[in-house]
Coordinates of C-alpha atoms in Angstrom, one line a residue:
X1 CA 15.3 37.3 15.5
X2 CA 14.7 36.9 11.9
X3 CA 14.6 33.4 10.3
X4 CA 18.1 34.4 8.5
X5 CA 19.8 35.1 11.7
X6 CA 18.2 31.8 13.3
X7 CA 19.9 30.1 10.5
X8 CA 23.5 32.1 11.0
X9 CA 23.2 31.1 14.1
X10 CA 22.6 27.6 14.0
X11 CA 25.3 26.9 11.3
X12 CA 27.5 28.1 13.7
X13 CA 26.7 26.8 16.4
X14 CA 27.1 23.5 14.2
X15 CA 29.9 24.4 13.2
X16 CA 31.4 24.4 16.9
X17 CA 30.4 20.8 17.7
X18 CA 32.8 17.9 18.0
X19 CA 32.2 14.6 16.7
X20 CA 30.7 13.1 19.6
X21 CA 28.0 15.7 19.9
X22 CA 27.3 15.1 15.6
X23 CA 26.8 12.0 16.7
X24 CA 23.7 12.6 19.4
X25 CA 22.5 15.7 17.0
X26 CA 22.6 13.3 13.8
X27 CA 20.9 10.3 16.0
X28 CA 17.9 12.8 17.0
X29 CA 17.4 13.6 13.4
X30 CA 17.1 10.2 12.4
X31 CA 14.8 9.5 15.1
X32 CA 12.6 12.2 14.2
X33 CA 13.1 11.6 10.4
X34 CA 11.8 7.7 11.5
X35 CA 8.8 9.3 13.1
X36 CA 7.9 10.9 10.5
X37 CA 8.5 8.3 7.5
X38 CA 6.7 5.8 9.9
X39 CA 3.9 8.4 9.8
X40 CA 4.1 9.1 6.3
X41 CA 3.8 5.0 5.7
X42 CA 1.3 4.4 7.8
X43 CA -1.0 7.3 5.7
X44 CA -0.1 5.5 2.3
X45 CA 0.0 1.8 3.5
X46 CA -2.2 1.4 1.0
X47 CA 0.0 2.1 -2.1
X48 CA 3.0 0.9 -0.4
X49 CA 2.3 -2.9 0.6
X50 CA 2.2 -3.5 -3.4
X51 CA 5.5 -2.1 -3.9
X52 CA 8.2 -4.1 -5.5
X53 CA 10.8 -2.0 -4.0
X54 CA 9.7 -3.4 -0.2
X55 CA 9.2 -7.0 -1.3
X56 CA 12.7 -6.8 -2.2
X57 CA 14.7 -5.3 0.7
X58 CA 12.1 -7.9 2.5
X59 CA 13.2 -10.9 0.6
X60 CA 17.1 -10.0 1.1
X61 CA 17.3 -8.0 4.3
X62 CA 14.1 -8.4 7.0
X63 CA 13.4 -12.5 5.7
X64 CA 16.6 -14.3 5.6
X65 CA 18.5 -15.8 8.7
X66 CA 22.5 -14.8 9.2
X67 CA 23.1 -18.0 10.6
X68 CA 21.6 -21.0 11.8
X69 CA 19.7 -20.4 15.3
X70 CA 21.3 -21.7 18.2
X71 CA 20.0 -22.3 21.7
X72 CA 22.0 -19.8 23.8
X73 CA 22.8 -17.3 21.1
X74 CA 19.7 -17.6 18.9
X75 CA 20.2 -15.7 15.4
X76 CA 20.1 -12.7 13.6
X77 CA 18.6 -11.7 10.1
X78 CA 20.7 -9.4 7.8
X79 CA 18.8 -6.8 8.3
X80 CA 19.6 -6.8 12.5
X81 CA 23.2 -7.9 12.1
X82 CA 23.9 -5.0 9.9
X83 CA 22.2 -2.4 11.7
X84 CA 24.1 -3.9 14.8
X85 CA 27.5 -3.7 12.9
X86 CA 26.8 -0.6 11.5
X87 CA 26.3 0.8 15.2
X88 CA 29.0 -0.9 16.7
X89 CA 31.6 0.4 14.2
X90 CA 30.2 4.1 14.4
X91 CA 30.9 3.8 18.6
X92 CA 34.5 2.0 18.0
X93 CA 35.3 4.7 15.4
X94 CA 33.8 8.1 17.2
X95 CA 35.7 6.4 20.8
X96 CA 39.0 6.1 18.8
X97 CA 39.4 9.0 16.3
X98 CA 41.4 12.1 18.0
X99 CA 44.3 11.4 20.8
X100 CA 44.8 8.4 22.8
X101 CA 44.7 10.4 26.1
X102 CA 41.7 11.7 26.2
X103 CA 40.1 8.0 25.0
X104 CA 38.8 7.1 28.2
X105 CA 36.7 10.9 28.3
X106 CA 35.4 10.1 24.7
X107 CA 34.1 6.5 26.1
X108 CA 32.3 8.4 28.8
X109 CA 30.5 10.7 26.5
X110 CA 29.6 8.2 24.1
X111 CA 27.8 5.9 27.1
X112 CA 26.3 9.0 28.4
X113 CA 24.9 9.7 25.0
X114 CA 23.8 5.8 24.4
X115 CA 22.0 5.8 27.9
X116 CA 19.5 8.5 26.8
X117 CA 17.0 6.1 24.8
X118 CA 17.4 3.8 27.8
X119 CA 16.2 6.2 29.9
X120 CA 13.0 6.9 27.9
X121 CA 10.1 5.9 30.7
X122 CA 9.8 3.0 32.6
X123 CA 7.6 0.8 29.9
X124 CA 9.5 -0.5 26.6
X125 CA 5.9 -1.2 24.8
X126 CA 5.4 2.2 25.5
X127 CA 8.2 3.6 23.3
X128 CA 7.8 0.8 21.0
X129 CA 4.4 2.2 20.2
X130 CA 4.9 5.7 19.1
X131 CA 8.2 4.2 17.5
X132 CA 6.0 2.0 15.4
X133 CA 8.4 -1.1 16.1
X134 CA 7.4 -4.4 17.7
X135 CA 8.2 -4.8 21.3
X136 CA 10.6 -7.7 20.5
X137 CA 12.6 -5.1 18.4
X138 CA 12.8 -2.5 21.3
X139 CA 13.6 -4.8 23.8
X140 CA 16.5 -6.1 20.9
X141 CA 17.1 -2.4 20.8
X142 CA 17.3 -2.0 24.4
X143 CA 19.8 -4.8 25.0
X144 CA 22.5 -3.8 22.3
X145 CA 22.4 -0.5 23.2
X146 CA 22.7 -1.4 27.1
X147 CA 25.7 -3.6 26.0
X148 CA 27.4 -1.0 24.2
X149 CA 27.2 1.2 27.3
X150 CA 28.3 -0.9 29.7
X151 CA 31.6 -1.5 27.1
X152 CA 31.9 1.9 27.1
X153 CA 31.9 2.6 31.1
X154 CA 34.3 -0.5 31.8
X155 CA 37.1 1.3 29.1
X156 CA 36.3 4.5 30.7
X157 CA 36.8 2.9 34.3
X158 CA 39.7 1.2 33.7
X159 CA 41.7 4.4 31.8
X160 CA 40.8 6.7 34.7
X161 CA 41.9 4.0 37.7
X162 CA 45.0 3.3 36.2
X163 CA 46.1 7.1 36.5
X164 CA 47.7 6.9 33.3
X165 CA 46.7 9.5 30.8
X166 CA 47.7 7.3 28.1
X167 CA 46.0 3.9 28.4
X168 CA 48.2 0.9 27.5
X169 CA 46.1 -2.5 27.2
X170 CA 48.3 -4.8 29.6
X171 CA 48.3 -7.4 32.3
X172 CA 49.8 -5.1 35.3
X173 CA 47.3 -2.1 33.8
X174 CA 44.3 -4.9 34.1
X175 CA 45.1 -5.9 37.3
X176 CA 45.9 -2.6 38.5
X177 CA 42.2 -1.1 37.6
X178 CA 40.8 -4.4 39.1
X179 CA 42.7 -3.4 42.8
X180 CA 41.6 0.1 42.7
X181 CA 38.2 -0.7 41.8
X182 CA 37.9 -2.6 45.1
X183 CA 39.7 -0.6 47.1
X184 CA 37.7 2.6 45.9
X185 CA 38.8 5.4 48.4
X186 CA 42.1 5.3 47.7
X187 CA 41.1 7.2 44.7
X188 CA 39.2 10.1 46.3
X189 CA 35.7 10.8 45.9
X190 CA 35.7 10.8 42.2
X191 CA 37.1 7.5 41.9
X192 CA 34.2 6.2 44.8
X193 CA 31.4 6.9 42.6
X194 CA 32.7 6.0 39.1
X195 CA 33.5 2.4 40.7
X196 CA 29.2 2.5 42.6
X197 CA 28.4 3.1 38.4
X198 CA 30.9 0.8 37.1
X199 CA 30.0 -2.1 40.0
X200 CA 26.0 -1.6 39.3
X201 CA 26.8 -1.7 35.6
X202 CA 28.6 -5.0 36.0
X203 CA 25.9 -6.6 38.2
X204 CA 23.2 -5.3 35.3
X205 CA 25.2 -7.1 33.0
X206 CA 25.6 -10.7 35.1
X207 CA 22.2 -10.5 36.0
X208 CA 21.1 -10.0 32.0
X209 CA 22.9 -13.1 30.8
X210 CA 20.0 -14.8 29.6
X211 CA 20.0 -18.6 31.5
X212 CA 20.8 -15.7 34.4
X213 CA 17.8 -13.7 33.7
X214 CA 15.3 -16.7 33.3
X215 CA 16.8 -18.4 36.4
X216 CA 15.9 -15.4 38.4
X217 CA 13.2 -13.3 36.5
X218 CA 11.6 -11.6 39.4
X219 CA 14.8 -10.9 41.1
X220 CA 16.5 -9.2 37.6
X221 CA 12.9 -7.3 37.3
X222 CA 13.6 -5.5 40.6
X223 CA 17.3 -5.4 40.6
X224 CA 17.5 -3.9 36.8
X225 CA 15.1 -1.0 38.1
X226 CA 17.4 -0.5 41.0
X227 CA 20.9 -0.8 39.9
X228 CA 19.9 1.8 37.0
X229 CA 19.0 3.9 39.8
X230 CA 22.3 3.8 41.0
X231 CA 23.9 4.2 37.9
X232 CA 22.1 7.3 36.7
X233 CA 22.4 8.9 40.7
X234 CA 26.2 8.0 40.7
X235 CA 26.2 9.5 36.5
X236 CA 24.8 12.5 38.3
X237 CA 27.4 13.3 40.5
X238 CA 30.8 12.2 38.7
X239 CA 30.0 14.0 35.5
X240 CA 31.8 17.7 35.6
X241 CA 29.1 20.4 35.0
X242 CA 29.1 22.3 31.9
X243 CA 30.8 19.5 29.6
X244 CA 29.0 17.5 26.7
X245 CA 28.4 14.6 29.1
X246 CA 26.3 16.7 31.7
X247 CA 24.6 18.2 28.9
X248 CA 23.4 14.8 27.1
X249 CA 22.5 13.6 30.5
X250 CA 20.3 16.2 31.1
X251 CA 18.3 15.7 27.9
X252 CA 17.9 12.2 29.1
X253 CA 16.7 12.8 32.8
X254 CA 14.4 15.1 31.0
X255 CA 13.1 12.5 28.9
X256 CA 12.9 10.4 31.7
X257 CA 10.9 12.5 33.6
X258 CA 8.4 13.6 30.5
X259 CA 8.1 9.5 29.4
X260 CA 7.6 8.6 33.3
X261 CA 4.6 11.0 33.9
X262 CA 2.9 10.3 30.6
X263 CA 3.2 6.8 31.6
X264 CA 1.6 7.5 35.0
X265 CA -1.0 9.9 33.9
X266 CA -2.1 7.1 31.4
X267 CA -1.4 4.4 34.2
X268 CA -4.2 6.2 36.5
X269 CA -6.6 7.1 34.2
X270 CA -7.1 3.8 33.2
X271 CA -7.3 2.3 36.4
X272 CA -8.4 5.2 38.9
X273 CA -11.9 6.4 38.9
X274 CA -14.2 7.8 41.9
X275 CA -17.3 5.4 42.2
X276 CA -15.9 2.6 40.2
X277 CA -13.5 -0.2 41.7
X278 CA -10.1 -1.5 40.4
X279 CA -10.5 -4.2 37.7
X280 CA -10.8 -8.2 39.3
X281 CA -8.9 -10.8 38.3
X282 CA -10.2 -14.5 38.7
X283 CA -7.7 -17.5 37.8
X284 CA -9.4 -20.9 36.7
X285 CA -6.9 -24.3 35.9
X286 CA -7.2 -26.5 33.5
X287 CA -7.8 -29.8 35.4
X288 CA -8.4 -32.6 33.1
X289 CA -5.7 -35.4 34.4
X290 CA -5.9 -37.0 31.0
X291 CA -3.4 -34.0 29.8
X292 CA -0.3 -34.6 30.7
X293 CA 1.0 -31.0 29.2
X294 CA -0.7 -29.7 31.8
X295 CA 0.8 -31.3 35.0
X296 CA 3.5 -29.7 36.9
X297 CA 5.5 -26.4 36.0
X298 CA 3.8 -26.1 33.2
X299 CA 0.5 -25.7 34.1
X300 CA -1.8 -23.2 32.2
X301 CA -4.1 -20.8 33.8
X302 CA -7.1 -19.0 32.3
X303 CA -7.5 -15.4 33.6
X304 CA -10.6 -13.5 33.3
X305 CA -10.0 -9.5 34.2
X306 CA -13.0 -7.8 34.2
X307 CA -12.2 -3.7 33.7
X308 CA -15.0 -1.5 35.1
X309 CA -13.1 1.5 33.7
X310 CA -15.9 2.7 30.2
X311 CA -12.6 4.2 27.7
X312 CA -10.9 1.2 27.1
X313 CA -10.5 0.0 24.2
X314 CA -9.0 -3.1 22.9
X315 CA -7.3 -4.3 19.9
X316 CA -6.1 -7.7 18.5
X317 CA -2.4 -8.5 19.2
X318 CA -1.9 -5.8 22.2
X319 CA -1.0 -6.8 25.6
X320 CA -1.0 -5.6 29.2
X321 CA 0.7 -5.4 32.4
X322 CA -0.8 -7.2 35.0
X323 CA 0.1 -6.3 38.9
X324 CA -1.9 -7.9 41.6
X325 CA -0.6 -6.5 44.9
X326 CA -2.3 -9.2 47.1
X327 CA 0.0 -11.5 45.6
X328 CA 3.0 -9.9 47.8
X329 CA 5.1 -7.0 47.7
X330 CA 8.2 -8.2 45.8
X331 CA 6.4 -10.4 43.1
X332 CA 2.8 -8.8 42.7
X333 CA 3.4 -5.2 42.2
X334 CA 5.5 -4.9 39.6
X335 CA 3.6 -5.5 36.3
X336 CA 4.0 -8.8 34.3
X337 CA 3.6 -8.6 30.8
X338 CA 0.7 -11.1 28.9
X339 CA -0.9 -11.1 25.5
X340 CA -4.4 -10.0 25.5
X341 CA -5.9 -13.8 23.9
X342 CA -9.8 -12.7 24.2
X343 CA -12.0 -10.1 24.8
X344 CA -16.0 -9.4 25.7
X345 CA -17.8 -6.5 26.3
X346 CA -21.6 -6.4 27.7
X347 CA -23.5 -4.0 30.1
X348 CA -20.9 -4.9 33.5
X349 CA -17.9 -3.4 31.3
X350 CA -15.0 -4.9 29.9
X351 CA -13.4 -8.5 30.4
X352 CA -10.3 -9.5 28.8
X353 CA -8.9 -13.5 29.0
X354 CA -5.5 -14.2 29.1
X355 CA -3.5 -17.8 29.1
X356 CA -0.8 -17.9 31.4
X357 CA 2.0 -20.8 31.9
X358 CA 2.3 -21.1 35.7
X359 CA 6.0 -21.3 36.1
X360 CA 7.3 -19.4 39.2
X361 CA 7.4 -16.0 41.0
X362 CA 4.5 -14.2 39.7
X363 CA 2.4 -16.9 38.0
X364 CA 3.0 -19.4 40.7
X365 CA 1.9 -17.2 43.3
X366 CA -1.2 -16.7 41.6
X367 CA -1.7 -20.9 40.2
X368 CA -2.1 -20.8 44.3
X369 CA -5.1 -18.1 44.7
X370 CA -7.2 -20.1 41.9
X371 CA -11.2 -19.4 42.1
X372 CA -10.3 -16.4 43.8
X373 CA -11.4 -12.3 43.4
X374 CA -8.2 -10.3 43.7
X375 CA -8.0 -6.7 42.9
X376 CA -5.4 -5.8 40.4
X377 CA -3.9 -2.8 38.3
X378 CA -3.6 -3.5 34.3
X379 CA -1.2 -1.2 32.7
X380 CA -2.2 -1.0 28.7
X381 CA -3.3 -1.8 26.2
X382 CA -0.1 -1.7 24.4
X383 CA 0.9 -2.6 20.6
X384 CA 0.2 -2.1 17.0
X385 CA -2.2 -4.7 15.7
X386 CA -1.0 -6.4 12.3
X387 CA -3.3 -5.3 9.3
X388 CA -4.6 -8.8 8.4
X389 CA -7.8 -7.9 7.2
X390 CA -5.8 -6.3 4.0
X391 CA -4.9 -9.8 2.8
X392 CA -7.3 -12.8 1.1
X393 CA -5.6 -15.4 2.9
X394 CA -4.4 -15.7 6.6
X395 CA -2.2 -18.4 7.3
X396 CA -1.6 -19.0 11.3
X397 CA 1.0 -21.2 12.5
X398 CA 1.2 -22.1 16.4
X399 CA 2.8 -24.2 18.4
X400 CA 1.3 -25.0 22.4
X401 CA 0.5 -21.9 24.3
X402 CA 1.8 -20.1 21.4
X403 CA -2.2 -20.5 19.8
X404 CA -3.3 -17.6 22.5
X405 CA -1.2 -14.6 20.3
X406 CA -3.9 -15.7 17.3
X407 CA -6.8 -16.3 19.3
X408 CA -7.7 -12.7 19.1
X409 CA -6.9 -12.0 15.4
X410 CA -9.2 -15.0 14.3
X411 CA -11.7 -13.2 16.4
X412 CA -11.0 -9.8 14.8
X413 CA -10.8 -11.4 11.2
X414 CA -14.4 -13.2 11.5
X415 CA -16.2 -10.0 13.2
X416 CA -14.8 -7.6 10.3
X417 CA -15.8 -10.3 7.6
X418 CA -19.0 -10.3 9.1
X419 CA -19.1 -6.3 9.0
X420 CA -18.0 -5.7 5.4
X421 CA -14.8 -4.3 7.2
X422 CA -12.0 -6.8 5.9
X423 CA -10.8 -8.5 2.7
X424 CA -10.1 -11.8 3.8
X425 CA -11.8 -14.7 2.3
X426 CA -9.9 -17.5 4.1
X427 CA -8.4 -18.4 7.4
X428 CA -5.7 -21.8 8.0
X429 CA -5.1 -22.0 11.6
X430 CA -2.1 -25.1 11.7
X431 CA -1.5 -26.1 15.7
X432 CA 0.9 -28.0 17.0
X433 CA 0.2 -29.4 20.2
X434 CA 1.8 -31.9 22.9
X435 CA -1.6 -33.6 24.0
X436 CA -4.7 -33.2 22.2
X437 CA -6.0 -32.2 25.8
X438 CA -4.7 -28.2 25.1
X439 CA -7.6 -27.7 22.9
X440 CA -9.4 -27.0 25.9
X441 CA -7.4 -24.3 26.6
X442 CA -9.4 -22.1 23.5
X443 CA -12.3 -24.5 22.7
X444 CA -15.1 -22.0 23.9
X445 CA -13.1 -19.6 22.6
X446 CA -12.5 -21.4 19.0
X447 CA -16.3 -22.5 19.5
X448 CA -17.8 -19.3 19.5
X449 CA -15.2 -18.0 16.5
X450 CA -16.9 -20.9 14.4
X451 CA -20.4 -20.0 15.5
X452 CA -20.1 -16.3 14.3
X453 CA -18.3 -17.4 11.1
X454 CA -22.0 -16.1 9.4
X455 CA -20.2 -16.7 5.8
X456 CA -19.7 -20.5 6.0
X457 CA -23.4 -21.3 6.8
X458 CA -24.2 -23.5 9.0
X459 CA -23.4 -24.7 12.2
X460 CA -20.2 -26.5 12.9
X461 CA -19.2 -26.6 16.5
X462 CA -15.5 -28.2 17.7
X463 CA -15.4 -31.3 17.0
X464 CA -15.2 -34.0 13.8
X465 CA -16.1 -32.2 10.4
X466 CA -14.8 -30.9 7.2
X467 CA -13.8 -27.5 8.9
X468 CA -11.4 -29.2 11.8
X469 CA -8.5 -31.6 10.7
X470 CA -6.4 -33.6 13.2
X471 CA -2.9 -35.2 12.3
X472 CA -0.1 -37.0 14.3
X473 CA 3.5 -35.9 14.1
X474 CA 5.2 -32.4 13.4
X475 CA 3.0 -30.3 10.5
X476 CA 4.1 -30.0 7.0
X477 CA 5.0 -26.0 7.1
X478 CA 6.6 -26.4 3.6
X479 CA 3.5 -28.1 1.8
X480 CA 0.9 -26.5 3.9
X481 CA 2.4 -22.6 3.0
X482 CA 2.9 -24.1 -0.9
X483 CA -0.6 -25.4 -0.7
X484 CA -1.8 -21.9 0.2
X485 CA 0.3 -20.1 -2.1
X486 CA -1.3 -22.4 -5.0
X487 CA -5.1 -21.7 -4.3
X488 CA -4.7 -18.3 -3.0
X489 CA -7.4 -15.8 -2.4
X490 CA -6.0 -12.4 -2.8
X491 CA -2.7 -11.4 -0.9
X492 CA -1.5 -13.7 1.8
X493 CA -0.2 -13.3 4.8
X494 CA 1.8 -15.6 7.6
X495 CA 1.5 -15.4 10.6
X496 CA 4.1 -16.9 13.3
X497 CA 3.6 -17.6 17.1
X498 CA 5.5 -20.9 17.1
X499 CA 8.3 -23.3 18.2
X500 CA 11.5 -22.0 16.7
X501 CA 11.8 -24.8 13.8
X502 CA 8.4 -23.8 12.6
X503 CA 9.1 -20.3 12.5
X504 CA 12.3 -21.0 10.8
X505 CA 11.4 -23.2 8.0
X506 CA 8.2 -20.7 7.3
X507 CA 11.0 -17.5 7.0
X508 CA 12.9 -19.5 5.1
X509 CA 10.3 -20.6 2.3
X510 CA 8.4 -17.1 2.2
X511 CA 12.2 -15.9 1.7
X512 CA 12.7 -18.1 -1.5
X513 CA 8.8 -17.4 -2.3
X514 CA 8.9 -13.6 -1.9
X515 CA 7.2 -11.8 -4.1
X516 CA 4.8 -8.4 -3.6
X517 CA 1.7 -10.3 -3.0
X518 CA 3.3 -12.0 0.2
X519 CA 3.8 -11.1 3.4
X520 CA 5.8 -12.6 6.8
X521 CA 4.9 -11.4 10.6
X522 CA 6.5 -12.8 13.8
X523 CA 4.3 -12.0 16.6
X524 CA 5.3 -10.5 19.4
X525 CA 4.4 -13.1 22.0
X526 CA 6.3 -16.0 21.1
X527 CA 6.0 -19.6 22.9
X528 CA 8.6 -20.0 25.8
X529 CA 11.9 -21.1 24.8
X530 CA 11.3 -24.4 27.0
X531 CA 8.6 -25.4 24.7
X532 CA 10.5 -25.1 21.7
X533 CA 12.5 -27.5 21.7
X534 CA 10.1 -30.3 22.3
X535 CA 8.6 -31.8 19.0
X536 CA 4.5 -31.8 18.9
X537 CA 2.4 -35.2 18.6
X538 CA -0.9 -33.9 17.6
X539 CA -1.8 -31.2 15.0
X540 CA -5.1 -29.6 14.3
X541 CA -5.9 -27.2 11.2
X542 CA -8.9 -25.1 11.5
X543 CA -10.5 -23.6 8.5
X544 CA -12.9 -20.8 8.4
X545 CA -13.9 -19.8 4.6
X546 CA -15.7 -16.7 3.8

């Protein structure tokens, strides 16, 4: 075939496609056209952190709040509520548009096509990674786009079980898909396994409230993978063969299927080797009864894994899935996700430290096998490190356990000053703490950070000195970023991991500051939301100056 009758061919096939199937063709294209702008970015970073053009869509799109944050609906910036509205109205319009009969089929074929990225492997970071996005935005992504299909399947349900090719939007039609859906085999075999995908699509949805989902995390972990099982099994056999909808579901069992193996080819070569055991995890508390931040539910573990595994290879800001099967079937084997907060490497291998708030399920289980070897499997390294080192200043703003997402980058930031290998000239670390007592949580840590700062000259361990400044009451976000701003070295950068009114004021001045020389991240690990609300005592800025 000649590249002439390839394109004859494809414009007509093109030509032939309704408007739902536009919609999943133009979808893959910006996908792939993402890929590869996110490609083409990352090549000429360089030239394109300077540019004007980004500082401004920053400033008025990815910086500002929609609304004030709330507890159980949070908040949005403009940039997230448009793209939301923007998808939204796309669904409502390509569901609507043609006759009202056949509205409940359209519905069908739109969730079909809106479950494919869902189905993309069993590990979000994963996706996240070769998307280039932040695991908070795929997990964002993952949610709305769950929602939307669930929308979809309840209109879809509730045309087809009122047997009414026309679907009127009234009480008796309500009630009357409500009846048939529990009393299913009235309605023939069809009708049985549309209300099995319809029921587990409900219970995904009740369980995925969000009070819901924190009430019962291990239960929703397990119940999410099986209930999505059902779903797809029962998608699988109500779906005619030979329509749009069996074809799109296709394409996303065969992503499923590709995502899953890489997954589990990359799964067991990082953790399977002949000779060479699984890695070890030992849990130490923190026992100093004088810190009263520490007693009870939240009670913070250190956990050193040591990898014997030679190809790994660890960067600041990723994380890992932890599963410890000795910890029991239901809660130990699936993995539990926790930021990577420090990392050594001698002749025994590999040993990364991670801080973990014992709360329940998982981390209570193992706050109870404390001091103890237990064999585990780490699924990772996953995430794209922030380029810090390309900015003069580095501002880091914490709050409690939030201090273990910048642990590792104050680590990265003094090794590559010490190497030639970064820009930065100056490092404000601003904690807000509880009870002084949580410095012991990274002191040897921090310690060893201030030791092999080679550029300040002498030696200034934890304690009282001109590097480490301790304050009472909530820090000054506003004066401390204004301060920075002022004396500058080079391009600045903030950097969040912090109680929700931190991280709020701090988006809100770099929003009315914006300029090109400025920059704003939000880690991915952010403090629990249980923390957040409670106002720190104690503050502690730590400066390490090139």
């Amino acid at each position: 075939m000649s590249f002439m009758s390839f394109l004859h061919w494809l414009w007509s096939r093109l030509g032939q496609m309704d408007s739902l199937s536009w919609y999943s063709f133009v979808s893959g294209c910006l996908i792939a056209l993402w890929l590869l702008l996110y490609n083409i970015y990352r090549a000429v970073h360089a030239l394109a952190s300077g540019c004007l053009r980004i500082s401004f869509f920053l400033k008025h799109f990815v910086y500002p709040l929609l609304f004030p944050r709330t507890r159980f609906v949070g908040t949005a910036t403009r940039l997230g509520a448009g793209t939301v509205l923007v998808y939204l109205l796309a669904n409502i319009f390509l569901v609507l548009i043609g006759t009202r009969a056949n509205i409940g089929k359209r519905a069908a074929t739109m969730s079909v096509i809106n479950v494919i990225p869902l189905l993309c492997g069993p590990r979000l970071s994963l996706v996240a990674e070769l998307l280039g996005i932040s695991r908070r935005n795929s997990i964002w992504s993952h949610q709305w786009l769950g929602r939307t299909v669930i929308a979809q399947v309840l209109l879809h349900t509730i045309t087809s079980l009122t047997g009414s090719s026309a679907f009127a939007w009234t009480a008796p039609n309500l009630f009357g898909a409500v009846v048939r859906t529990c009393t299913p085999s009235q309605t023939g075999l069809l009708a049985d396994i549309l209300c099995k995908a319809s029921s587990a699509f409900g219970f995904i949805f009740l369980i995925s409230v969000g009070f819901v989902r924190h009430a019962i995390y291990e239960w929703f972990l397990n119940s999410h993978t099986l209930l999505s099982a059902v779903v797809v099994v029962a998608a699988w056999r109500h779906v005619p063969s030979k329509t749009p909808a069996w074809f799109f579901l296709r394409i996303g069992m065969g992503l499923w299927a590709g995502a899953t193996g890489i997954h589990w080819l990359i799964f067991a070569f990082r953790n399977l080797a002949l000779g060479r055991p699984l890695a070890t995890v030992v849990a130490a508390k923190f026992s100093d009864a004088s810190d009263h931040a520490l007693v009870g539910p939240s009670n913070v573990l250190r956990v050193d894994i040591a990898i014997h595994r030679p190809w790994w290879r660890v960067k600041a800001g990723q994380s890992i899935f932890l599963s410890i099967p000795s910890l029991g079937l239901f809660t130990g084997v699936r993995g539990h996700p926790f930021v990577i907060s420090w990392w050594e490497r001698d002749e025994r291998g590999l040993r990364l430290s991670i801080l973990v708030q014992s709360r329940a399920g998982f981390t209570a289980a193992l706050s109870r096998r404390t001091h103890t070897v237990l064999r585990a499997f780490v699924d990772g390294p996953y995430g794209a490190p922030h380029s810090f080192g390309e900015y003069g200043t580095v501002v880091m703003l914490a709050s409690g356990i939030g201090i273990a997402g910048h642990m590792p980058y104050i680590k990265d930031l003094i090794r590559g000053y010490n190497s030639c290998e970064v820009r930065t000239r100056r490092i404000l670390v601003v904690w807000e703490m509880e009870d002084l007592g949580q410095v012991q949580w990274v002191e040897s840590w921090m310690n060893e950070a201030l030791d092999n700062d080679t550029g300040y000259g002498e030696d200034v361990p934890y304690g009282n000195h001109g590097r480490i400044t301790k304050k009472h009451g909530p820090p000054d976000v506003v004066g401390v970023l204004e301060k920075e701003f002022q004396d500058r070295t080079g391009k600045v950068i903030v950097s969040l991991c912090a109680a929700h009114g931190i991280r709020d004021t701090a988006r809100m001045h770099m929003q009315r500051r914006m300029e090109k020389r400025l920059r704003l991240v939000e880690l991915d690990f952010q403090p629990p939301l249980e923390e957040t609300g409670r106002r720190g005592s104690a503050g502690m800025d730590i400066m390490c100056r090139g």
